[in-house]
Structure formats: C-alpha cells, structure tokens
C-alpha cells in the first residue's frame, strides 16, 4: 500500500439512537466514529442537515459543532476515487449514480451499516473488503447520496 496515495480526509459515521424532529417524527441519526482510536471517544454530536440542506453536527443541547472540529478529531486518511457513473431516467427525471472506491488503512469495526462523509458529500457503504485478509488495507465500495439522503 502506498501511503502517499492516501490524500483525502474522510469521516466514518455510525448509526446513533434515533431522534425526533419538531413534528415528533422519528429521524435516523449518525454520529462520527473514530476508528483510529483504540477506545471510541463517545460524542453526543450527531450529523444533521440545516434548512438549506448542508451538513451540520449538533449536540443534544442544540450547539453546533463545525465540520473542521469533527474532521480534526475523527477523520482518517484515504484515497477516494469514482469508479463508475451511470445515468438513468426515473419518472422522466434524469438521475445520476456514482460509485466510489475508497482505500484506507485497515481499521477494525468498519461495517456496511455505516456511512462515509467526504467534505459535504455523504456516501452509503456498499461493501468493506479487508484486502488479502492481512489487516493492512481496506477497500470500501460506496454509493453517493444527495443532500436529502436519497441515492443519486
């Protein structure tokens, strides 16, 4: 593995206990996950979207945490590269779908139930592969999501 190719910073998001919005609807929530730490530092910050659809992290008391702080504490180095792109028409609306190959060091605890945040983009993890079973490198296949949580 060439560590010099790991030039992107990504944040893993793990499922958090569901919350409720102002109308009492149940919302799935995602908390940042630090695989590089031997003991996961729990945070009460969860990933949400603001009114304009941009990502924001908030604590239980409503305090916003800037992405730069989340990135500083939780991001890992990776290589993010698009592998396929296809377009299809759904209900007379053109949609794009992009699949990414994400390569990173081996981290225990990364599963397909998680998501990956890359800048302001969020990817659904499709599969996680421990390359050659050597616990040195992970190859992750992920699908891009739009700002409203729908598949692109």
Short mmCIF file of C-alpha atoms in Angstrom, two decimals:
data_model
loop_
_atom_site.label_atom_id
_atom_site.label_comp_id
_atom_site.label_asym_id
_atom_site.label_seq_id
_atom_site.Cartn_x
_atom_site.Cartn_y
_atom_site.Cartn_z
CA UNK A 1 0.00 0.00 0.00
CA UNK A 2 1.37 3.39 -0.99
CA UNK A 3 0.58 5.73 1.87
CA UNK A 4 1.33 8.71 -0.36
CA UNK A 5 -1.84 7.91 -2.32
CA UNK A 6 -3.96 8.50 0.81
CA UNK A 7 -4.55 12.18 0.15
CA UNK A 8 -8.20 12.65 1.15
CA UNK A 9 -9.75 13.00 4.62
CA UNK A 10 -12.95 11.08 5.36
CA UNK A 11 -15.13 10.74 8.45
CA UNK A 12 -16.95 7.49 9.22
CA UNK A 13 -20.50 7.91 10.54
CA UNK A 14 -22.06 5.19 12.67
CA UNK A 15 -25.76 4.79 13.43
CA UNK A 16 -26.84 6.62 16.59
CA UNK A 17 -30.06 6.26 18.58
CA UNK A 18 -32.94 7.76 16.57
CA UNK A 19 -34.16 11.22 17.44
CA UNK A 20 -37.35 13.17 16.91
CA UNK A 21 -37.90 16.33 14.92
CA UNK A 22 -40.21 19.22 15.82
CA UNK A 23 -43.23 17.32 14.44
CA UNK A 24 -42.49 14.21 16.51
CA UNK A 25 -41.29 12.16 13.54
CA UNK A 26 -38.50 9.65 14.12
CA UNK A 27 -35.24 10.59 12.40
CA UNK A 28 -32.25 8.32 11.81
CA UNK A 29 -29.16 9.96 13.29
CA UNK A 30 -25.47 9.41 12.57
CA UNK A 31 -22.58 10.05 14.97
CA UNK A 32 -18.93 10.48 13.97
CA UNK A 33 -16.79 7.39 14.56
CA UNK A 34 -13.05 7.38 15.10
CA UNK A 35 -11.60 4.03 14.04
CA UNK A 36 -8.03 5.18 14.70
CA UNK A 37 -8.60 5.34 18.46
CA UNK A 38 -8.38 2.14 20.45
CA UNK A 39 -11.32 3.24 22.58
CA UNK A 40 -14.04 5.10 20.71
CA UNK A 41 -14.44 8.53 22.21
CA UNK A 42 -18.17 8.93 22.58
CA UNK A 43 -19.66 12.19 21.48
CA UNK A 44 -23.18 13.38 21.73
CA UNK A 45 -22.85 15.16 18.38
CA UNK A 46 -24.98 13.87 15.55
CA UNK A 47 -24.94 14.57 11.83
CA UNK A 48 -27.92 16.55 10.51
CA UNK A 49 -28.78 18.86 7.64
CA UNK A 50 -29.54 22.53 8.14
CA UNK A 51 -32.52 24.22 6.48
CA UNK A 52 -30.57 24.69 3.24
CA UNK A 53 -29.53 21.01 3.13
CA UNK A 54 -25.92 21.49 4.18
CA UNK A 55 -24.33 19.11 6.70
CA UNK A 56 -24.04 20.20 10.30
CA UNK A 57 -23.16 18.45 13.55
CA UNK A 58 -25.22 19.31 16.63
CA UNK A 59 -25.07 18.26 20.27
CA UNK A 60 -28.14 17.21 22.28
CA UNK A 61 -28.46 20.75 23.65
CA UNK A 62 -28.52 22.22 20.11
CA UNK A 63 -24.95 23.55 20.00
CA UNK A 64 -23.45 23.36 16.51
CA UNK A 65 -20.01 21.83 16.06
CA UNK A 66 -18.08 22.99 13.00
CA UNK A 67 -17.07 20.33 10.48
CA UNK A 68 -13.42 21.35 10.86
CA UNK A 69 -13.51 20.24 14.51
CA UNK A 70 -15.18 16.94 13.60
CA UNK A 71 -12.61 16.41 10.85
CA UNK A 72 -9.72 17.18 13.21
CA UNK A 73 -10.94 14.65 15.80
CA UNK A 74 -12.44 11.89 13.64
CA UNK A 75 -11.06 11.99 10.07
CA UNK A 76 -8.75 9.35 8.63
CA UNK A 77 -6.61 9.44 5.51
CA UNK A 78 -8.00 7.69 2.45
CA UNK A 79 -7.95 7.63 -1.33
CA UNK A 80 -11.39 8.43 -2.76
CA UNK A 81 -11.88 7.80 -6.47
CA UNK A 82 -15.01 7.42 -8.58
CA UNK A 83 -15.21 4.05 -10.33
CA UNK A 84 -18.43 4.15 -12.29
CA UNK A 85 -21.02 6.65 -13.26
CA UNK A 86 -24.27 5.98 -14.96
CA UNK A 87 -27.36 7.94 -15.76
CA UNK A 88 -30.87 6.66 -15.90
CA UNK A 89 -34.31 8.14 -16.31
CA UNK A 90 -36.77 7.70 -13.49
CA UNK A 91 -40.25 9.21 -13.80
CA UNK A 92 -38.98 11.44 -16.59
CA UNK A 93 -36.29 12.82 -14.33
CA UNK A 94 -32.64 12.29 -15.11
CA UNK A 95 -30.68 10.89 -12.17
CA UNK A 96 -27.02 10.19 -11.83
CA UNK A 97 -25.46 7.38 -9.82
CA UNK A 98 -21.79 7.33 -8.93
CA UNK A 99 -19.94 4.53 -7.20
CA UNK A 100 -16.67 5.26 -5.38
CA UNK A 101 -13.73 3.09 -4.41
CA UNK A 102 -12.28 4.24 -1.11
CA UNK A 103 -8.95 2.84 0.02
CA UNK A 104 -7.70 3.34 3.56
CA UNK A 105 -5.61 1.63 6.20
CA UNK A 106 -7.21 -1.29 7.98
CA UNK A 107 -9.47 -0.26 10.85
CA UNK A 108 -11.42 -2.70 12.95
CA UNK A 109 -15.14 -2.05 13.29
CA UNK A 110 -15.92 -0.61 9.85
CA UNK A 111 -19.17 -2.14 8.57
CA UNK A 112 -21.60 -1.66 5.70
CA UNK A 113 -24.17 -0.17 8.12
CA UNK A 114 -22.00 2.95 8.36
CA UNK A 115 -21.75 5.97 6.10
CA UNK A 116 -18.76 8.00 4.95
CA UNK A 117 -18.60 11.77 4.93
CA UNK A 118 -16.20 13.26 2.37
CA UNK A 119 -16.35 17.04 2.58
CA UNK A 120 -20.06 17.84 2.33
CA UNK A 121 -20.87 14.61 0.48
CA UNK A 122 -22.23 11.51 2.21
CA UNK A 123 -21.68 8.01 0.84
CA UNK A 124 -23.53 4.81 1.73
CA UNK A 125 -21.10 1.93 2.24
CA UNK A 126 -21.97 -1.00 -0.03
CA UNK A 127 -19.13 -3.32 0.90
CA UNK A 128 -15.98 -3.42 3.03
CA UNK A 129 -13.09 -5.66 1.96
CA UNK A 130 -10.04 -6.49 4.06
CA UNK A 131 -7.52 -6.76 1.20
CA UNK A 132 -5.93 -10.25 1.18
CA UNK A 133 -7.06 -10.74 4.80
CA UNK A 134 -3.82 -9.13 6.04
CA UNK A 135 -5.40 -6.42 8.23
CA UNK A 136 -3.35 -3.74 6.46
CA UNK A 137 -5.72 -2.18 3.94
CA UNK A 138 -9.46 -1.73 3.48
CA UNK A 139 -11.17 -1.32 0.12
CA UNK A 140 -14.61 0.18 0.50
CA UNK A 141 -17.19 0.45 -2.24
CA UNK A 142 -19.64 3.28 -1.60
CA UNK A 143 -22.53 4.97 -3.37
CA UNK A 144 -23.05 8.71 -3.36
CA UNK A 145 -26.08 10.21 -1.65
CA UNK A 146 -27.65 13.58 -2.40
CA UNK A 147 -28.17 16.23 0.27
CA UNK A 148 -31.61 14.91 1.13
CA UNK A 149 -30.43 11.36 1.82
CA UNK A 150 -31.64 9.91 -1.46
CA UNK A 151 -29.41 7.87 -3.74
CA UNK A 152 -28.06 9.90 -6.61
#
